[in-house]
Coordinates of C-alpha atoms and ligand atoms in Angstrom, one line a residue:
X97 CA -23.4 -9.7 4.5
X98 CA -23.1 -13.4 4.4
X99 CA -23.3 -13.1 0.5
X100 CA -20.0 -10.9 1.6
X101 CA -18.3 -13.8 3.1
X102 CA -19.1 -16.3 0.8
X103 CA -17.8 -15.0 -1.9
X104 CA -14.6 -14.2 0.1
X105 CA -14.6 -17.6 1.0
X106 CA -14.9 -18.5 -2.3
X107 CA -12.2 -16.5 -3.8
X108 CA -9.8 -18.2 -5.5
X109 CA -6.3 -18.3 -4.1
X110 CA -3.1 -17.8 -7.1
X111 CA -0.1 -16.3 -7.8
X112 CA 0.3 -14.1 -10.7
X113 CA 3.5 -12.9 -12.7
X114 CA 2.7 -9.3 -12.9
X115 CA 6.8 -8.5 -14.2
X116 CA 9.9 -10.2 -13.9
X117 CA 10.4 -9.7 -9.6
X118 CA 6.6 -8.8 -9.4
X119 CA 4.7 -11.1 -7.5
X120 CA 0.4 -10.6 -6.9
X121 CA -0.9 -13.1 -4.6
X122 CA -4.2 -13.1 -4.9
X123 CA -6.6 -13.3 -1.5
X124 CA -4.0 -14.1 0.6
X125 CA -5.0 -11.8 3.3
X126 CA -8.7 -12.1 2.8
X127 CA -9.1 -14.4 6.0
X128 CA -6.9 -11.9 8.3
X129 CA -8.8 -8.6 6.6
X130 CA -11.1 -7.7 10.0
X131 CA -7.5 -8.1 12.2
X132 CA -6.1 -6.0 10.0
X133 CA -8.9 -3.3 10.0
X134 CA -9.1 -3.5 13.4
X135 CA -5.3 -3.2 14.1
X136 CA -5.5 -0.2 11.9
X137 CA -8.0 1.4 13.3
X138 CA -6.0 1.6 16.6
X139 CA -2.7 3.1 14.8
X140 CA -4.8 5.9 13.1
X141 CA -6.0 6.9 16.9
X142 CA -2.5 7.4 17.7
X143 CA -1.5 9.1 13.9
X144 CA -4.7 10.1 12.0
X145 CA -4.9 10.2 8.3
X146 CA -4.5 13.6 6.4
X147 CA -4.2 14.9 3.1
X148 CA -0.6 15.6 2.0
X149 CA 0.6 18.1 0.0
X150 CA 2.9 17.7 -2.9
X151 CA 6.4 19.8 -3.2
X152 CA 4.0 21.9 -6.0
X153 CA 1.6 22.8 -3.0
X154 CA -0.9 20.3 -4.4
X155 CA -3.4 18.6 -2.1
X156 CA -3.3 14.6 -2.6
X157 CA -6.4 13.5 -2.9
X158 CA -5.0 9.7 -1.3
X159 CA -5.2 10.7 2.9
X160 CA -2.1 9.1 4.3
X161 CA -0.4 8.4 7.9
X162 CA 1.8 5.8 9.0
X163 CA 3.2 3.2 11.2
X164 CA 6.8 2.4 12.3
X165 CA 10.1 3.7 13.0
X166 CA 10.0 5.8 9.8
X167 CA 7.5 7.6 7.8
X168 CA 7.1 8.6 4.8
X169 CA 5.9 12.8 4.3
X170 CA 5.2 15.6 1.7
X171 CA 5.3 18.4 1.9
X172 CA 6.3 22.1 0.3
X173 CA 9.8 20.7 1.5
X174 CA 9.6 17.7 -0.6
X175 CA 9.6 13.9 -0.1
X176 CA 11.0 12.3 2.9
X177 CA 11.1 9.7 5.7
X178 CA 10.7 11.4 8.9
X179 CA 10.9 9.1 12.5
X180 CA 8.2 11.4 13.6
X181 CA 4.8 12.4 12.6
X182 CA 4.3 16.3 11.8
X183 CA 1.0 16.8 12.8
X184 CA 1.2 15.0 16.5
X185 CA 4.7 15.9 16.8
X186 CA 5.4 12.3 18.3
X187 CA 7.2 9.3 16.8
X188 CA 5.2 7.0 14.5
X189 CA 3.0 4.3 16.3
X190 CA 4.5 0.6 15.9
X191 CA 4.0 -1.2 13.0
X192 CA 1.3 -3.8 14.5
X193 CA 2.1 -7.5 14.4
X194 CA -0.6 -8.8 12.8
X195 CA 0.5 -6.9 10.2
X196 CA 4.1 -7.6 10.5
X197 CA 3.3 -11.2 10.1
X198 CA 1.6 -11.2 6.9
X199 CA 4.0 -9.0 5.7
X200 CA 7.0 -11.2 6.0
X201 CA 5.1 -14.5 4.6
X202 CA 4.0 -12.4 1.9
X203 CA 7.4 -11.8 1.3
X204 CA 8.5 -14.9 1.9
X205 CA 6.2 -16.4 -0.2
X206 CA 7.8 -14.7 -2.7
X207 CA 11.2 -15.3 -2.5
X208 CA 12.4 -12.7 0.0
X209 CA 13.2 -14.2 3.1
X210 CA 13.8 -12.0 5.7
X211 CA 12.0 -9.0 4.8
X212 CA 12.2 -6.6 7.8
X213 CA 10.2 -3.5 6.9
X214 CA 10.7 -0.2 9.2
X215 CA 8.3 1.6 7.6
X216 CA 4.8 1.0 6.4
X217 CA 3.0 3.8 4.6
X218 CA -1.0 3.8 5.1
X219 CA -3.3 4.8 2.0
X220 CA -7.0 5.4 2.4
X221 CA -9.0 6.4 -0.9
X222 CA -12.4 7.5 -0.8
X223 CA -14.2 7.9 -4.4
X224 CA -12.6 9.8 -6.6
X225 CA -8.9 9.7 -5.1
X226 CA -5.9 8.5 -7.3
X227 CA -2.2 8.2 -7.0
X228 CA -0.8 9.5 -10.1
X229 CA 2.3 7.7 -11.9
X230 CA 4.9 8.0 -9.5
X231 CA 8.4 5.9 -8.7
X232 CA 9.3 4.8 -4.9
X233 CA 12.2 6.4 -4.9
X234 CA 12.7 8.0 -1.3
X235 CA 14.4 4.4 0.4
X236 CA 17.5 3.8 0.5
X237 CA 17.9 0.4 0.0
X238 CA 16.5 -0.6 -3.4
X239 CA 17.7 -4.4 -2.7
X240 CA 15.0 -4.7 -0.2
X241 CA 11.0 -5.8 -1.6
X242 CA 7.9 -3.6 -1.3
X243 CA 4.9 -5.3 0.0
X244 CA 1.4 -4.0 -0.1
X245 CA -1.8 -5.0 0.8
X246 CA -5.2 -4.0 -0.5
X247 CA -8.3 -3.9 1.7
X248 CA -11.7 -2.5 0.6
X249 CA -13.3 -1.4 -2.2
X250 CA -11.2 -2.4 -5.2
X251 CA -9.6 -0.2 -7.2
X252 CA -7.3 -0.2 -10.6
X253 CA -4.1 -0.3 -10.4
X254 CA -1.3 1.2 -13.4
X255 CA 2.1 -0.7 -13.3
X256 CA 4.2 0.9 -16.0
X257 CA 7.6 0.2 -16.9
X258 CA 11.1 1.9 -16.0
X259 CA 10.4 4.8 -17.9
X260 CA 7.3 7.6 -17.4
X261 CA 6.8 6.8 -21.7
X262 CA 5.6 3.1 -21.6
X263 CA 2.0 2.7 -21.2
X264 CA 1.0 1.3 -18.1
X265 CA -1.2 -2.2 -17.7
X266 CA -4.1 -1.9 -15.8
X267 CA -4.5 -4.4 -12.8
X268 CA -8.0 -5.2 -10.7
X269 CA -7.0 -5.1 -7.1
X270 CA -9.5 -6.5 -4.6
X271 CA -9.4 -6.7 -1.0
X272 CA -7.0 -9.3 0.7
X273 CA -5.1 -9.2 -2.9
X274 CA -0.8 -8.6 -1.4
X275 CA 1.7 -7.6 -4.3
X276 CA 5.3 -8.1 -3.6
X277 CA 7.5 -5.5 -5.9
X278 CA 11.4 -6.3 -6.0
X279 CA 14.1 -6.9 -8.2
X280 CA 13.9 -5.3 -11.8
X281 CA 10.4 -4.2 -10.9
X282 CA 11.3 -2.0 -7.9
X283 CA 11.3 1.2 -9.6
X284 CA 8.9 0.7 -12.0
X285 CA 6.5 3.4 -12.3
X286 CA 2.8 3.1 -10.9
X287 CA -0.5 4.4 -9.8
X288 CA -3.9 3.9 -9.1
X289 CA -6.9 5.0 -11.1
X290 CA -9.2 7.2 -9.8
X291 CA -11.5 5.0 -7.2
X292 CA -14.6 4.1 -8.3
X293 CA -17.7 4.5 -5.6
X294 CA -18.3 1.4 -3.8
X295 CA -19.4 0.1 -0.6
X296 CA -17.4 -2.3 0.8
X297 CA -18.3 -4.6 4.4
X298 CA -14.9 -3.9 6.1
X299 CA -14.2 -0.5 5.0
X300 CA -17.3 0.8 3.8
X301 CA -16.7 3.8 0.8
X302 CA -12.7 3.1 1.2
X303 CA -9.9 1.7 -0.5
X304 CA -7.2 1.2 2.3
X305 CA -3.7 0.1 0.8
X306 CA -1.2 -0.7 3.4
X307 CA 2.7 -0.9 2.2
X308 CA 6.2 -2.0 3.5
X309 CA 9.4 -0.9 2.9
X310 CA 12.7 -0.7 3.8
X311 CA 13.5 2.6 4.8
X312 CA 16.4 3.0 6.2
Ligands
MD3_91 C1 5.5 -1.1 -7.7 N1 0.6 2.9 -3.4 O1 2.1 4.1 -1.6 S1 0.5 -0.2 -3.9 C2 2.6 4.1 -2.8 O2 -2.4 1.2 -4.1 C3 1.7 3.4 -3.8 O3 -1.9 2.8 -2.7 C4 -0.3 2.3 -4.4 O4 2.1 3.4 -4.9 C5 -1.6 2.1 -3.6 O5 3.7 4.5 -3.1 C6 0.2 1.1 -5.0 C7 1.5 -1.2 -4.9 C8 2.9 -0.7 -5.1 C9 3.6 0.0 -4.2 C10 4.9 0.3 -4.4 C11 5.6 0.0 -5.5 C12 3.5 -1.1 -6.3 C13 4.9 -0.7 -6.5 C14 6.9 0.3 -5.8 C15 7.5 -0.1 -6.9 C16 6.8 -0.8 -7.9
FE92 FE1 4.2 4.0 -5.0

């Protein structure tokens, strides 16, 4: 436990070029990571997570819900941004502040200054679960950054180019590392490697990724 924290603290603080308009700021949520689990932890009451499927009736293996005035859905129907959730039939919980916060001086931080996400898709992998190559393609306003924010166990993640041909590069994301994705590198296609088991203090056998857009 306090070997947890210590290294934590110790974890060195950078900014990394991951593309042109790709931004990884490493540990810069690290020392908000327990708000942030606990903020969490309160939205899921109000919208659990659950296993999507895909338009091809396949389960995800990533359980998913959401916060905000949008969010986004699969289903046999395809993919979408709905304003409220399917399986409580009520509208999204709010997107919390403390997460709002570090959203927007993530963003800021990298460039984009007034970054003012409406939607903000949650993520939980448990051993095993990966996100195959994919595009973000269901926003409307491309302009607009994504930012997303790892907490848990770490996991790998694929950042390929704008085509599903070019091999992806593989990235080590830990918890409290926050990617900003704009620009040129906005539709890039990604994923995440299948998790690896783990047992992290926060989260325990979980990745939880956390991301922002501009839905609407
Ligand atoms: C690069 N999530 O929810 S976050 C997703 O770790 C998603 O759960 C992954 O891909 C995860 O759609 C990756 C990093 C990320 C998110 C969106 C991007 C990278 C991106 C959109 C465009 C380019
Ligand atoms: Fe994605």
């Amino acid at each position: 436990m306090i070997g947890d924290l210590f290294s934590d603290f110790q974890r060195e603080r950078k900014t990394e070029a991951l593309a042109e308009n790709a931004v990884l700021l490493r540990g810069f949520a690290v020392s908000e990571a327990p708000e942030l689990i606990a903020a969490l932890d309160r939205t899921l009451a109000a919208s659990p997570l659950r296993h999507m499927n895909t338009p091809g009736g396949r389960r995800m293996s990533v359980a998913m819900s959401n916060c905000g005035s949008l969010g986004w859905v699969s289903d046999q129907s395809g993919y979408r941004y709905l304003r409220t959730d399917p399986l409580t039939n009520n509208p999204w919980p709010p997107i919390p502040l403390p997460f709002i916060r570090l959203a927007a001086r993530a963003a800021s931080t990298a460039g984009y200054v007034k970054f003012a996400p409406d939607a903000c898709l949650i993520n939980c992998y448990q051993p095993g679960a990966r996100l195959s190559l994919h595009q973000d393609r269901n926003e409307h306003d491309f302009t607009a950054p994504i930012v997303s924010i790892s907490l848990g166990l770490p996991a790998i993640f694929l950042f390929g180019g704008n085509t599903r041909g070019e091999r992806p590069r593989r990235f080590r994301l830990e918890s409290g590392d926050v990617a900003v994705w704009g620009g040129a590198s906005r539709l890039a296609f990604h994923g995440v490697a299948p998790l690896a088991d783990g047992d992290n203090a926060l989260t325990g056998r979980r990745r939880i990724n956390l991301t922002f857009r501009k839905a609407s």
